[in-house]
Coordinates of C-alpha atoms and ligand atoms in Angstrom, one line a residue:
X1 CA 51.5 43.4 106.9
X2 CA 55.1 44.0 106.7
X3 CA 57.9 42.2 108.4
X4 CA 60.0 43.9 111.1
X5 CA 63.2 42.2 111.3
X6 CA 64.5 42.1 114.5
X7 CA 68.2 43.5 114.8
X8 CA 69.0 40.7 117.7
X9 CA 68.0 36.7 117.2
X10 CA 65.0 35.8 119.4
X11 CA 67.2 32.5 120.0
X12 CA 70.4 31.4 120.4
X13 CA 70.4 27.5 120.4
X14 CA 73.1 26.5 117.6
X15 CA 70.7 26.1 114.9
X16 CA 69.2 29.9 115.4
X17 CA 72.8 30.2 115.2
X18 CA 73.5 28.3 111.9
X19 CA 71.1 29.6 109.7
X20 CA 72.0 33.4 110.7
X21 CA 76.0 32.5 109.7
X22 CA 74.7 30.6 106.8
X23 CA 72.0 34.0 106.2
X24 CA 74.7 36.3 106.8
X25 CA 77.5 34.1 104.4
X26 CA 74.9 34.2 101.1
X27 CA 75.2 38.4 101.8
X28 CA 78.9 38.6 101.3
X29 CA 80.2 37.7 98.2
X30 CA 84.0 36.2 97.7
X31 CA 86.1 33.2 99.4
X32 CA 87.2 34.7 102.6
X33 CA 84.1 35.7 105.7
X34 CA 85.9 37.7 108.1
X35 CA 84.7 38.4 111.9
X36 CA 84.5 42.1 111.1
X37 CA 82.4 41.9 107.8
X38 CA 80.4 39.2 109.8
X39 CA 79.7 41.6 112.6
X40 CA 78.6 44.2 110.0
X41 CA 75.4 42.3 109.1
X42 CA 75.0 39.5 111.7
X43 CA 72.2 39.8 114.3
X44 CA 74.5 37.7 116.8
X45 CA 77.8 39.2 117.4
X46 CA 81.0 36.5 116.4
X47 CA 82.0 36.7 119.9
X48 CA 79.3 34.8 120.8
X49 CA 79.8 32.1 118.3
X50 CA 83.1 32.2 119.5
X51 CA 82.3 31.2 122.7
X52 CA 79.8 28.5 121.4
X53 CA 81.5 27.0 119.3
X54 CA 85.2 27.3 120.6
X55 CA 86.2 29.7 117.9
X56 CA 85.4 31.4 114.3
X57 CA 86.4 28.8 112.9
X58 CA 84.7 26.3 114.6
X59 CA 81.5 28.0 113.9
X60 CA 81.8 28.5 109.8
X61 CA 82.6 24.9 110.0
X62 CA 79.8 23.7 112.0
X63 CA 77.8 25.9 109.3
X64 CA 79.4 23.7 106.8
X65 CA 81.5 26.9 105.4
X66 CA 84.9 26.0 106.8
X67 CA 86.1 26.2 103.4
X68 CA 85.1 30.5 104.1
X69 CA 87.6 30.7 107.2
X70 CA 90.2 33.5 106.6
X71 CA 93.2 31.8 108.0
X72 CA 95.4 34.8 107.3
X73 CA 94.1 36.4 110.7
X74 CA 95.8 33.7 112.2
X75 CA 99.2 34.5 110.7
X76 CA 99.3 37.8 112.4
X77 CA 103.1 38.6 113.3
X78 CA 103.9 40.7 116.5
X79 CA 105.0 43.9 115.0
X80 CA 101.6 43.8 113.1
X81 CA 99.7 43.2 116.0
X82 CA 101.2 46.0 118.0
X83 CA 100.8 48.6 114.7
X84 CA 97.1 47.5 114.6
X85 CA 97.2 48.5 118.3
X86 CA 98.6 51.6 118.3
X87 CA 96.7 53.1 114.6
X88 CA 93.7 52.1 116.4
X89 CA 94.4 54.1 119.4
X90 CA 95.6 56.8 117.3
X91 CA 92.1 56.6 115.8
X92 CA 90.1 56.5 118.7
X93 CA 92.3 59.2 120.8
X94 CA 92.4 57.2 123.8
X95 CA 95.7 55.6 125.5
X96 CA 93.7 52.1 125.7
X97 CA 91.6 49.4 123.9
X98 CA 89.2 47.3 125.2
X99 CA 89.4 43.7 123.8
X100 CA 86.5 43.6 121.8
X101 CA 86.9 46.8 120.3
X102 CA 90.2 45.6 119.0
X103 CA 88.3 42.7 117.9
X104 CA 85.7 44.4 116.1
X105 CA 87.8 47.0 114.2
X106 CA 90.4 44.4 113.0
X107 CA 88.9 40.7 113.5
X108 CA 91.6 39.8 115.3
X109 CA 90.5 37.2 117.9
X110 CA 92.1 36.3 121.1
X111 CA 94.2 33.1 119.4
X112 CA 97.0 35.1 117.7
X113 CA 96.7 37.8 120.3
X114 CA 97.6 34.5 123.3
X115 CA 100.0 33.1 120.7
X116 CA 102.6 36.2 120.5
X117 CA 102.3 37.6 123.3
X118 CA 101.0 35.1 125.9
X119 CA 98.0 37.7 126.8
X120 CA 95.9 41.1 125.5
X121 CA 97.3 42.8 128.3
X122 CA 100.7 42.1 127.0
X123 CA 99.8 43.0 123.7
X124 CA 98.7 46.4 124.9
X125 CA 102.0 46.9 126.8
X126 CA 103.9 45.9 123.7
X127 CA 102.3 48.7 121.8
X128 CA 102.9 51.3 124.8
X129 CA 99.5 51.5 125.9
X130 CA 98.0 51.3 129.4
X131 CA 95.8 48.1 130.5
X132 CA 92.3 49.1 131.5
X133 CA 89.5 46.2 132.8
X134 CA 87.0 46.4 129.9
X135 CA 84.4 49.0 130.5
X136 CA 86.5 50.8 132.9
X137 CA 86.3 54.9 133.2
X138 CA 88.4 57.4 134.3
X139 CA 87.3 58.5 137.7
X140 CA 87.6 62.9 138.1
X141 CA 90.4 61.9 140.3
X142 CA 92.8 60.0 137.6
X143 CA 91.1 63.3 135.1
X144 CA 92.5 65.9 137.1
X145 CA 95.6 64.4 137.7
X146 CA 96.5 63.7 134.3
X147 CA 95.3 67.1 133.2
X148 CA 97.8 68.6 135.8
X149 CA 100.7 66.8 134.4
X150 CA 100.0 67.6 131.3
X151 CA 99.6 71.6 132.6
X152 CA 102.6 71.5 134.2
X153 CA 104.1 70.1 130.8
X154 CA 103.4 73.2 129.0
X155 CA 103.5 75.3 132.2
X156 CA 100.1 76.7 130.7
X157 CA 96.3 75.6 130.3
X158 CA 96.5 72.4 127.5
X159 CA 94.2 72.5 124.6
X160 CA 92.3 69.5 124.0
X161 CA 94.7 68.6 121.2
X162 CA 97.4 68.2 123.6
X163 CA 95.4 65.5 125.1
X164 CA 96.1 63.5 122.2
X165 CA 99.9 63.0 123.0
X166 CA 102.0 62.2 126.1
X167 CA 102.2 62.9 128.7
X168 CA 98.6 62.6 128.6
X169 CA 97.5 59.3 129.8
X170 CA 93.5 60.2 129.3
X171 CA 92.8 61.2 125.9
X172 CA 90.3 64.3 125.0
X173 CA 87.3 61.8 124.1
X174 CA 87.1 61.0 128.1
X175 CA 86.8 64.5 129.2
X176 CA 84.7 65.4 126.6
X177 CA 82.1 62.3 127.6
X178 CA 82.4 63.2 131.1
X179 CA 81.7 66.9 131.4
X180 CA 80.5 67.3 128.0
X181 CA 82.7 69.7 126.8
X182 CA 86.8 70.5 127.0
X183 CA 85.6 73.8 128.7
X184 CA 83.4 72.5 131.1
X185 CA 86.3 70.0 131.9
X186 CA 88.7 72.6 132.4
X187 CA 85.9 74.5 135.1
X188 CA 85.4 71.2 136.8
X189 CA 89.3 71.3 137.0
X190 CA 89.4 75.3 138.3
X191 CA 86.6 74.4 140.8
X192 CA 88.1 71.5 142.0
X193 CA 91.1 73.5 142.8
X194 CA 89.6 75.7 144.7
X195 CA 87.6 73.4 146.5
X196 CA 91.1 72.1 147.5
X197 CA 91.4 75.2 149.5
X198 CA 94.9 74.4 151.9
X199 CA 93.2 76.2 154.7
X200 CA 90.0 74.9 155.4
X201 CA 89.0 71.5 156.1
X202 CA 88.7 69.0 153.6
X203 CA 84.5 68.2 153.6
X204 CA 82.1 70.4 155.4
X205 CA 82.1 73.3 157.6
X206 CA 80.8 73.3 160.3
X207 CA 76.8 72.8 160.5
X208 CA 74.4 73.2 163.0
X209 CA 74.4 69.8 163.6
X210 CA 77.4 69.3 165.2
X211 CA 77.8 73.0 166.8
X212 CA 78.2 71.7 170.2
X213 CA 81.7 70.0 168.8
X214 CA 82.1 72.4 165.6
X215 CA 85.0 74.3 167.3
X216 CA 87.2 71.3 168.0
X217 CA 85.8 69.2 165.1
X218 CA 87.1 71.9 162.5
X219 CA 90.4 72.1 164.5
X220 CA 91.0 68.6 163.9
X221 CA 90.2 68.3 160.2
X222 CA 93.0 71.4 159.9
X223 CA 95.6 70.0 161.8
X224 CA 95.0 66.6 159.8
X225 CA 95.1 68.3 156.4
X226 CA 98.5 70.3 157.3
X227 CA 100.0 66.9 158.8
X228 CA 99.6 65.2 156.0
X229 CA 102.1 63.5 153.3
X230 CA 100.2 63.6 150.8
X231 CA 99.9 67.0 148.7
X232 CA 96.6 67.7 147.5
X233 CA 95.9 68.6 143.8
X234 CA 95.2 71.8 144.3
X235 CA 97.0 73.0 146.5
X236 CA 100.4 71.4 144.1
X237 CA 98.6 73.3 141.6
X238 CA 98.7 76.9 143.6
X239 CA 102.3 76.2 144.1
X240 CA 103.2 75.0 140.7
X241 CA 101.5 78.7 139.3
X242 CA 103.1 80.2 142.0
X243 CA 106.8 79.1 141.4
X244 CA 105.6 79.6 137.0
X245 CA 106.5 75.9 136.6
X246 CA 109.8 76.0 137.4
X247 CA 112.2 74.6 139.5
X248 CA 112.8 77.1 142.2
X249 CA 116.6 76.1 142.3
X250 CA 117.6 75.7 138.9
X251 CA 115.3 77.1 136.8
X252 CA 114.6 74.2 134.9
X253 CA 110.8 73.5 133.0
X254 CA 109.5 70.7 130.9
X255 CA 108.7 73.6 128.6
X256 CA 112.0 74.3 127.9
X257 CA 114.0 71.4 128.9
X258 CA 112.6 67.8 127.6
X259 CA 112.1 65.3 129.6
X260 CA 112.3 67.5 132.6
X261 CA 109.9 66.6 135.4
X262 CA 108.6 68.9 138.1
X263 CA 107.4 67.7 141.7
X264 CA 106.3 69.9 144.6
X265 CA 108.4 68.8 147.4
X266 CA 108.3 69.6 151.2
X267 CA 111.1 72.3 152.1
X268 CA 110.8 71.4 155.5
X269 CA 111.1 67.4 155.1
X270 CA 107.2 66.3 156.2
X271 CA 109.4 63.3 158.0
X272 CA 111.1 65.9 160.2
X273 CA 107.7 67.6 160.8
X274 CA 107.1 70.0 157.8
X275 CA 103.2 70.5 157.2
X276 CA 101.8 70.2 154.3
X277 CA 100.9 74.3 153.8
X278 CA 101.9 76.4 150.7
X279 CA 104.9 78.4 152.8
X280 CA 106.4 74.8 152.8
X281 CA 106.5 73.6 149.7
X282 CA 108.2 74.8 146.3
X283 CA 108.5 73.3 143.3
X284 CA 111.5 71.3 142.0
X285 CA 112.5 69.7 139.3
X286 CA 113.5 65.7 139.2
X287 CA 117.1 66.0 139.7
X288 CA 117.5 68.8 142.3
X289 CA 114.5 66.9 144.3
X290 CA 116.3 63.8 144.0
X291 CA 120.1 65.2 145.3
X292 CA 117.7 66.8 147.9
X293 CA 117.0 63.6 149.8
X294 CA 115.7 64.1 153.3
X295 CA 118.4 66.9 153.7
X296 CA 116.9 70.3 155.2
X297 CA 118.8 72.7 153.1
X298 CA 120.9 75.3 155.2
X299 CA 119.8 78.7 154.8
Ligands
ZN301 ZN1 116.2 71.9 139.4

């Protein structure tokens, strides 16, 4: 009969443990046993000797191979922690690193990482990146939102290349996991904008359920939509395209003019009573909005 190894240890007291470092150590030739060359052939994953033992090297040591701990992972400076950072995300087109991916594709443990810069979300600041709880996905919400800045950026549809750079925030890999395609992201986009529809009420119609009340129930949900602050995506979309990405006073776009940002703005202040409709709202960019203020402007 032939053995089946298992890819996982069937148990994880510390002498299970032992033996696999000390299995895993005879594989890889040379002084130095790093995390990540561990991790390539270990059935237990150095994180968890980590935690067992207190650290890495802790654990080579309790497998009598202290004398195999690489102690230049430990010298790490801050510029080369923040370069590891941001080749990595470079690498993985995203705007964010989960721990343990950082760990697994450079061996860098949490020590250094505390040392310089007092925590991994620091660290991931430092290099210009965005924190993110590990695990954590984009909801279609944060997707959409980002994808309309970086549409109003070019003041045209992005490719998924574009995705790559800021003003992205969500790089192409999450829209491409979540609607398994950069086209079919782009429909869920279209169809969310029109679902958005600044006229009718934000859920359902009307059913027969509710017919005795549907008159009044879909008054409500109309006059709430037009009362409030808050424009929604599509309808800021409808009045980007309609206004060509530009600001309606000065003509400014981020196509043309970097750094320029564009908001759609209430023309009718909503504090003085403007709704939220697409005859009151235009799009501006940063600096005529902000010498705007609450003002109405006189025709
Ligand atoms: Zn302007």
């Amino acid at each position: 009969m032939q053995n089946f190894e298992l890819n996982k240890l069937t148990r994880y007291d510390k002498d299970s443990v032992i033996q696999e470092i000390r299995r895993v150590a005879a594989l890889i030739p040379g002084k130095r046993l790093s995390r990540t060359q561990f991790d390539q052939l270990s059935k237990v994953h150095s994180s968890t000797l980590h935690n067992k033992f207190g650290s890495w090297r802790e654990a080579l040591i309790a497998a009598g191979l202290g004398e195999r701990f690489d102690d230049s992972s430990e010298s790490w400076n801050s510029d080369e922690i923040v370069q590891k950072l941001q080749s990595l995300a470079r690498q993985l087109g995203r705007r964010t690193i989960t721990q343990r991916e950082f760990n697994e594709h450079t061996g860098i443990g949490q020590r250094p990482l505390k040392r310089l810069f007092g925590s991994y979300g620091r660290a991931l600041e430092a290099a210009g990146l965005t924190q993110s709880p590990a695990g954590r996905r984009y909801t279609d919400d944060e997707c959409f939102e980002n994808l309309l800045s970086v549409w109003t950026n070019y003041g045209r549809q992005p490719n998924l290349n574009e995705m790559k750079v800021a003003p992205s925030c969500v790089g192409p890999k999450a829209y491409v996991l979540r609607w398994g395609s950069w086209r079919n992201a782009l429909q869920a986009f279209v169809d969310r904008v029109n679902r958005d529809n600044e006229n009718g009420p934000t859920t359902a119609r009307p059913t027969e359920d509710n017919k005795d009340s549907a008159g009044k129930t879909e008054t409500t949900k109309r006059i709430n939509e037009e009362d409030r602050h808050e424009i929604k995506l599509g309808l800021r979309y409808r009045v980007l395209v309609r206004d060509r990405f530009r600001c309606v006073l000065c003509g400014a776009s981020p196509a043309t003019i970097l750094g320029c940002k564009l908001h759609v703005d209430h023309i009718l202040p909503w504090s003085k009573g403007g709704k939220t409709v697409s005859e009151n709202l235009r799009t501006l960019c940063e600096e005529c909005n902000l010498g705007k203020g609450n003002k109405i402007e006189p025709e």
